[in-house]
Each structure stands twice: as structure tokens, then as C-alpha cells.
Short mmCIF file of C-alpha atoms in Angstrom, two decimals:
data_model
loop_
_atom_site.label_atom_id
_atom_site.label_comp_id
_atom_site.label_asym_id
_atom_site.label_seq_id
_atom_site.Cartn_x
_atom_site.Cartn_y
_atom_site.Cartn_z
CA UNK D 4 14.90 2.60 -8.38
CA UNK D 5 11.26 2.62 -9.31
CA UNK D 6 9.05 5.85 -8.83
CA UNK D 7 5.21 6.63 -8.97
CA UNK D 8 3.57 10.12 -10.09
CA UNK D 9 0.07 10.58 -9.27
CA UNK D 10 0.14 14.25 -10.51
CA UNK D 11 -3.89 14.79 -9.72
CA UNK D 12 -4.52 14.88 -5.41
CA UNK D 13 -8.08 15.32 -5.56
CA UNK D 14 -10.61 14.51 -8.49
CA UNK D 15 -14.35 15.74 -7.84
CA UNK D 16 -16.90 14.05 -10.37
CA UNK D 17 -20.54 13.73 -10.44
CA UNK D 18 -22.10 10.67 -10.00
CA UNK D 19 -22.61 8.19 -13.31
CA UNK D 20 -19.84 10.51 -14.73
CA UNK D 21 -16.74 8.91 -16.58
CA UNK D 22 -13.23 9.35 -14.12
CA UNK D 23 -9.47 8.71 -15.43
CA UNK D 24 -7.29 8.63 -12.21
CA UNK D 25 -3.49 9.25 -14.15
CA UNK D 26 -0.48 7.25 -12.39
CA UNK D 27 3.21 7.44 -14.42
CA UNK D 28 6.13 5.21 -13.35
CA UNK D 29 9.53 4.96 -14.21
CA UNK D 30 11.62 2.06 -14.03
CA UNK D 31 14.14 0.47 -15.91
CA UNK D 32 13.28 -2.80 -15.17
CA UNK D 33 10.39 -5.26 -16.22
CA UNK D 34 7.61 -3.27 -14.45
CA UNK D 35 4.48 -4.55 -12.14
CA UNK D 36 1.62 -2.40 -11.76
CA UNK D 37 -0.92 -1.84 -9.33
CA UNK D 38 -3.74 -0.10 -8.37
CA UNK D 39 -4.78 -0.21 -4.43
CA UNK D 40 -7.95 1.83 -2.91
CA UNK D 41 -8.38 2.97 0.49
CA UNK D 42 -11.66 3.44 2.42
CA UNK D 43 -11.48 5.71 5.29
CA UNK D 44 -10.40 4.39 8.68
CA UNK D 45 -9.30 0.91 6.28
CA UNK D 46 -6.17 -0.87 5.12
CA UNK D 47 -5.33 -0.60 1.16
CA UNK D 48 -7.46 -2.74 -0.70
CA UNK D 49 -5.95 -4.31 -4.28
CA UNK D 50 -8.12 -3.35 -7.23
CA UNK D 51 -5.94 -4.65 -9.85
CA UNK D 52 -2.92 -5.21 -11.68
CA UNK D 53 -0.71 -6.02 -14.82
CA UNK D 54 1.74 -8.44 -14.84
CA UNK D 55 1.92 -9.37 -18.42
CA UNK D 56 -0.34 -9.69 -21.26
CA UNK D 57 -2.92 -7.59 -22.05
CA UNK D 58 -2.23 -4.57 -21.57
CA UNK D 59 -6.39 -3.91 -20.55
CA UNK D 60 -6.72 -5.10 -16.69
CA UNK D 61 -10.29 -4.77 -15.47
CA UNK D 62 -11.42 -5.09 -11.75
CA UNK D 63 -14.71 -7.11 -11.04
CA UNK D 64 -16.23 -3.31 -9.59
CA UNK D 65 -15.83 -2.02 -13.28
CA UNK D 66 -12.59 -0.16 -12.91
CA UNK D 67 -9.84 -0.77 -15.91
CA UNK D 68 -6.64 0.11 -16.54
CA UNK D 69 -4.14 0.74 -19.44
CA UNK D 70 -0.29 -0.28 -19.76
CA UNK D 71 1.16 2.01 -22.25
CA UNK D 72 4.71 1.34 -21.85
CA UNK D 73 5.73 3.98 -24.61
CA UNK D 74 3.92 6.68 -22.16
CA UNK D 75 5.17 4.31 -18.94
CA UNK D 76 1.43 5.39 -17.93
CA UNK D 77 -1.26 3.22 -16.33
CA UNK D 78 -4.40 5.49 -15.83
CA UNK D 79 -7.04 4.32 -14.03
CA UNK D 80 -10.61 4.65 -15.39
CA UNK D 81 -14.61 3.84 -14.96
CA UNK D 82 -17.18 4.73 -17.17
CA UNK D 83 -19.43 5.18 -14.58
CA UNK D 84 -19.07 6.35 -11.15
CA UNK D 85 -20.92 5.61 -7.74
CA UNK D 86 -21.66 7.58 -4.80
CA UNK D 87 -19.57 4.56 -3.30
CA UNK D 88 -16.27 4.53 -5.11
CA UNK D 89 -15.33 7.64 -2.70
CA UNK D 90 -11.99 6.71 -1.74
CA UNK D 91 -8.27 7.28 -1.81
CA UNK D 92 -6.28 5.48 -4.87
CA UNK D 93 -2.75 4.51 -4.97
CA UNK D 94 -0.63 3.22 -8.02
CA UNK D 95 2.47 0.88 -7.07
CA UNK D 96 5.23 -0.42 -8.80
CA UNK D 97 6.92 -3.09 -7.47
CA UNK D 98 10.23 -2.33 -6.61
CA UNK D 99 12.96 -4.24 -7.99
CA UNK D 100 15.56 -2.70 -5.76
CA UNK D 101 16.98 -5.01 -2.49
CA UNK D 102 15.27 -8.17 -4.09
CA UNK D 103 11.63 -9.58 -2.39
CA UNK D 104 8.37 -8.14 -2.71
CA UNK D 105 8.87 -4.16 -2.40
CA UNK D 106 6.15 -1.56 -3.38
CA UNK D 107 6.88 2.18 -4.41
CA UNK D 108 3.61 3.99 -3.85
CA UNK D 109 2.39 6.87 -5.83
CA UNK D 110 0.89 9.88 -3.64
CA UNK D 111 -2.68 8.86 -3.79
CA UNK D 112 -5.71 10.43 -5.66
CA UNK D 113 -8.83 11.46 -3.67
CA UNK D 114 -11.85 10.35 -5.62
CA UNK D 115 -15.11 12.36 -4.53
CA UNK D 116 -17.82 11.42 -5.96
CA UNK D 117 -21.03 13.86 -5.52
CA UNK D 118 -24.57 13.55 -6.29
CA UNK W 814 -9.78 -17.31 4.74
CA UNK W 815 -9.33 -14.83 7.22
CA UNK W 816 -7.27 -11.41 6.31
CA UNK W 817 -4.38 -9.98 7.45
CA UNK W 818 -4.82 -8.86 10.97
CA UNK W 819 -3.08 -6.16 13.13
CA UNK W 820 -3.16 -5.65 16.82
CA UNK W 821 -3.49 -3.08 18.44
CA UNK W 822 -5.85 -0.81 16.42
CA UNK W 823 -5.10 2.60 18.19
CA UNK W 824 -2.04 2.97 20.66
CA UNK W 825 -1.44 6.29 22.71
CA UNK W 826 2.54 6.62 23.37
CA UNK W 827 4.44 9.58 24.86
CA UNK W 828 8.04 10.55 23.43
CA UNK W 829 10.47 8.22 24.49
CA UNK W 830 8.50 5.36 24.73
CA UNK W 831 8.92 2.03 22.56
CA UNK W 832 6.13 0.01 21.21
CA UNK W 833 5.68 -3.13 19.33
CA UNK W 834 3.11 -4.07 16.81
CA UNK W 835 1.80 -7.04 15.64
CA UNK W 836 0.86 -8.86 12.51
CA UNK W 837 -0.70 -11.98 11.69
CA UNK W 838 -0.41 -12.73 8.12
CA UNK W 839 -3.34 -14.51 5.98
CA UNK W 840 -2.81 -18.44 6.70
CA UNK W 841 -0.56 -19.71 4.13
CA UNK W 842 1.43 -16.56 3.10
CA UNK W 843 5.48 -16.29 4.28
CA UNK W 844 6.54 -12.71 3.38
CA UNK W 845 4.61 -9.81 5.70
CA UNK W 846 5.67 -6.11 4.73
CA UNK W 847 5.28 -3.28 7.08
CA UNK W 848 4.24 0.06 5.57
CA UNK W 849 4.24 3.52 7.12
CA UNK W 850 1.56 6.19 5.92
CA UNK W 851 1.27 9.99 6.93
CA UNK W 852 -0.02 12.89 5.44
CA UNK W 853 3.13 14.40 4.53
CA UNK W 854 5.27 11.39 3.56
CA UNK W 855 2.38 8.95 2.17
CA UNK W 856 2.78 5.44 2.01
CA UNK W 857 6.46 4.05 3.03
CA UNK W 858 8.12 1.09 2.80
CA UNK W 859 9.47 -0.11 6.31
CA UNK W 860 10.68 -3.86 6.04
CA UNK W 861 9.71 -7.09 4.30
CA UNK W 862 10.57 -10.63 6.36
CA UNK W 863 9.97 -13.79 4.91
CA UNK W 864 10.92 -16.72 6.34
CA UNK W 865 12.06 -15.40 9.56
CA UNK W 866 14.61 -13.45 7.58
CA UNK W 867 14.36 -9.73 6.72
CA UNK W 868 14.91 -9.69 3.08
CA UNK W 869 14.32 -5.60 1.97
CA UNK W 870 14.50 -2.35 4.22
CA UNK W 871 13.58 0.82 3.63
CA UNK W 872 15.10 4.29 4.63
CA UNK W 873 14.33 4.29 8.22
CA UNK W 874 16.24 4.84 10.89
CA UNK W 875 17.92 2.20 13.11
CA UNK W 876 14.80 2.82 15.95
CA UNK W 877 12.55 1.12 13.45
CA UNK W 878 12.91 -3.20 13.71
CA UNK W 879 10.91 -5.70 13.54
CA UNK W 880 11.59 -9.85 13.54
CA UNK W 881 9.32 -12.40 11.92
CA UNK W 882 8.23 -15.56 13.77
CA UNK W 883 8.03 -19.17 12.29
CA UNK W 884 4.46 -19.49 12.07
CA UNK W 885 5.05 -16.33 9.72
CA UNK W 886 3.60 -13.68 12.67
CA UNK W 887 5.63 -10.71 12.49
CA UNK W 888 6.09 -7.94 15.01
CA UNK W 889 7.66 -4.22 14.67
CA UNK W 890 9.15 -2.13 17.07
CA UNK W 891 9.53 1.30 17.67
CA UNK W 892 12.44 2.26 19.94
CA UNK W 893 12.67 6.20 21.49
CA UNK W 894 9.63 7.31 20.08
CA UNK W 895 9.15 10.69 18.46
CA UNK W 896 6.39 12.89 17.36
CA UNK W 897 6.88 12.16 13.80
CA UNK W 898 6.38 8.37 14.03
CA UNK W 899 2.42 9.34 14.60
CA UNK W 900 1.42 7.34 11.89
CA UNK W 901 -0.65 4.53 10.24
CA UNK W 902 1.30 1.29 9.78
CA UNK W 903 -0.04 -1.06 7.85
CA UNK W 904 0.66 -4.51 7.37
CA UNK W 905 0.34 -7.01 4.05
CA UNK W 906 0.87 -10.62 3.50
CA UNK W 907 2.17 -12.71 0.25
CA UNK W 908 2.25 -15.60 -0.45
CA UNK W 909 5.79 -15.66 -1.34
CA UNK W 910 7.27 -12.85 -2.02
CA UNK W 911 7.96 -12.44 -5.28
CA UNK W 912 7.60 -9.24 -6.92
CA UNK W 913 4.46 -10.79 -8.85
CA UNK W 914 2.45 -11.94 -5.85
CA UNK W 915 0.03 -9.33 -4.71
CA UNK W 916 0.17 -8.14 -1.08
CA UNK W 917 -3.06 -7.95 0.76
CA UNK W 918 -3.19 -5.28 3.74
CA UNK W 919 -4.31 -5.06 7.47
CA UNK W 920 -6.17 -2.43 8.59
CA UNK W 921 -3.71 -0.94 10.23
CA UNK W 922 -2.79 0.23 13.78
CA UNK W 923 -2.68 4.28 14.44
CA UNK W 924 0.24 5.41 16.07
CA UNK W 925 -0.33 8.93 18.17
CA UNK W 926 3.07 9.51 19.73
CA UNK W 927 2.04 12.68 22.47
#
């Protein structure tokens, strides 16, 4: 089975400040990524994800994301943060286990984002 | 297109009780996935249906159901309810199901079991 590691639970930045957001998965299988965000009181929110290809995904907020499938690491990053982009972030894998459209959530990452 | 919806929002239960929630998926999608999230255990998977048929289930116990209707609705049901179920359970919609197709959420309904 699939597993996520969000090893950070909280990252404080200042605002206009770069962010990484780190999410490792294992898996054995071919391996979907995702990135969800989560506004208080509000559902998960997809922000993007890798399927195939590139391995640079990019979100139309200016969010990006790295497969590095010799690391099995797909960080999440902006190069410049908003008072707005205060939120919870998952990473998912899909889950290949039990067939149909399962997803193994990492832990979640608080982003606060301070002025 | 209209999102995923959930109804209720908030529900008040006391132990023992059952409850059912519902789930209306975005027009067009056939697998809904049910999700639980606490503090302590994060986000879960529950059970994905799709086409009437449950096709994955997670490590819940047998209290936890839920049945999928034709016009892809879906419904979950809590039987005996205990203080841990207190929970947000979200919702999401594919259009699908395949591993590649991106689920899109529901707000969710919050769970207080008393």
C-alpha cells in the first residue's frame, strides 16, 4: 500500500517570502500525486497534480511542484506568498490497493502566512 | 456546473443514535468517495461507490455503510454512534473513477456525537 509523509505540521512565513511545503510517498506502483488545500470551515480544494510528463506541475495561483522519483518527493513550493494562501495542505497518492479511485492522505501542513 | 454538495452541514447526535448523510455528486461524475477527517486520525478513506456498486473500503468498522443511488447520489450511514465518530466527512465526485481522475470535494457535514 501507498503512504504519505508530510514531516513539517506547521510552517510560519512572512508574507512575499518563498515556502517549500515537503510531502514523501512510497509506493511500489506507478504513482499519482496530488496536492489538495483546505480553507477553514471548507471541503479540500485540488491545487494540482502529476500524472505523467513533466515532472514541473504548476497551479494557476502560482504554486508548483516537483516529481523526483529518485527522492519519491513532491514538495510543494511558491516564490511568493500571500496573506491569503493561509490554509491547511494535503499531499495524496492515489491508492492502488482494492482497485477504483482511492486516496492516501498525508497529515497536512498548516501554512501561516503573517504580515 | 454546480459542486459537490452535502446535506446536512452540522448534525447534533447522542451515543447510540444512527445517522445518514447525503451526497450529491457534480452532474456527470459516477464514483462519490466518502472521507473521514479528525484531528487525531486526519483524513480517512471510508468507501468509494460507483455505479451503484461499492468498489473500495477502508478500515472501518461494520457500523460505517453507505449505498449509492442511480442518479449517482450517495448516502452514508452511521449505525450505534460513538464519541469518536465526531468528525468531518467529506464527500468527492469523479468522473469515473479511475485512479487518474481527480476527485473534487463537498464541504463537508460535521458530525458532534454528545
Amino acid at each position: 500500500a501507498q503512504s504519505v509523509t508530510q514531516l513539517d505540521s506547521q510552517v510560519p512565513v512572512f508574507e512575499e517570502a518563498p515556502v517549500e511545503l515537503r510531502c514523501n510517498y512510497s509506493s511500489s506502483v506507478s504513482v499519482y500525486l496530488f496536492w489538495y488545500v483546505q480553507y477553514p470551515n471548507q471541503g479540500l480544494q485540488l491545487l494540482l497534480k502529476y500524472l505523467s510528463g513533466s515532472t514541473l506541475v504548476e497551479s494557476i495561483n502560482g504554486f508548483e511542484a516537483e516529481f523526483n522519483k529518485s527522492q519519491t518527493s513532491f514538495h510543494l513550493r511558491k516564490p511568493s506568498v500571500h496573506i491569503s494562501d493561509t490554509a491547511e495542505y494535503f499531499c495524496a497518492v492515489s491508492d492502488s490497493t482494492g482497485g477504483g479511485n482511492k486516496l492516501t492522505f498525508g497529515t497536512g501542513t498548516q501554512l501561516k502566512v503573517e504580515l | 456546473k454546480a459542486g459537490v454538495t452535502q446535506t446536512p452541514r452540522y448534525l447534533i447526535k447522542t451515543r447510540g443514535q444512527q445517522v445518514t448523510l447525503s451526497c450529491s455528486p457534480i452532474s456527470g461524475h459516477r464514483s462519490v468517495s466518502w472521507y473521514q477527517q479528525t484531528p487525531g486520525q486526519g483524513l480517512q478513506f471510508l468507501f468509494e461507490y460507483f455505479s451503484e456498486t461499492q468498489r473500495n473500503k477502508g478500515n472501518f468498522p461494520g457500523r460505517f455503510s453507505g449505498r449509492q443511488f442511480s442518479n449517482s447520489r450517495s448516502e452514508m450511514n452511521v449505525s450505534t454512534l460513538e464519541l469518536g465518530d465526531s468528525a468531518l466527512y467529506l464527500c468527492a465526485s469523479s468522473l469515473g473513477g479511475a485512479r487518474t481522475d481527480t476527485q473534487y470535494f463537498g464541504p463537508g457535514t460535521r458530525l458532534t456525537v454528545l
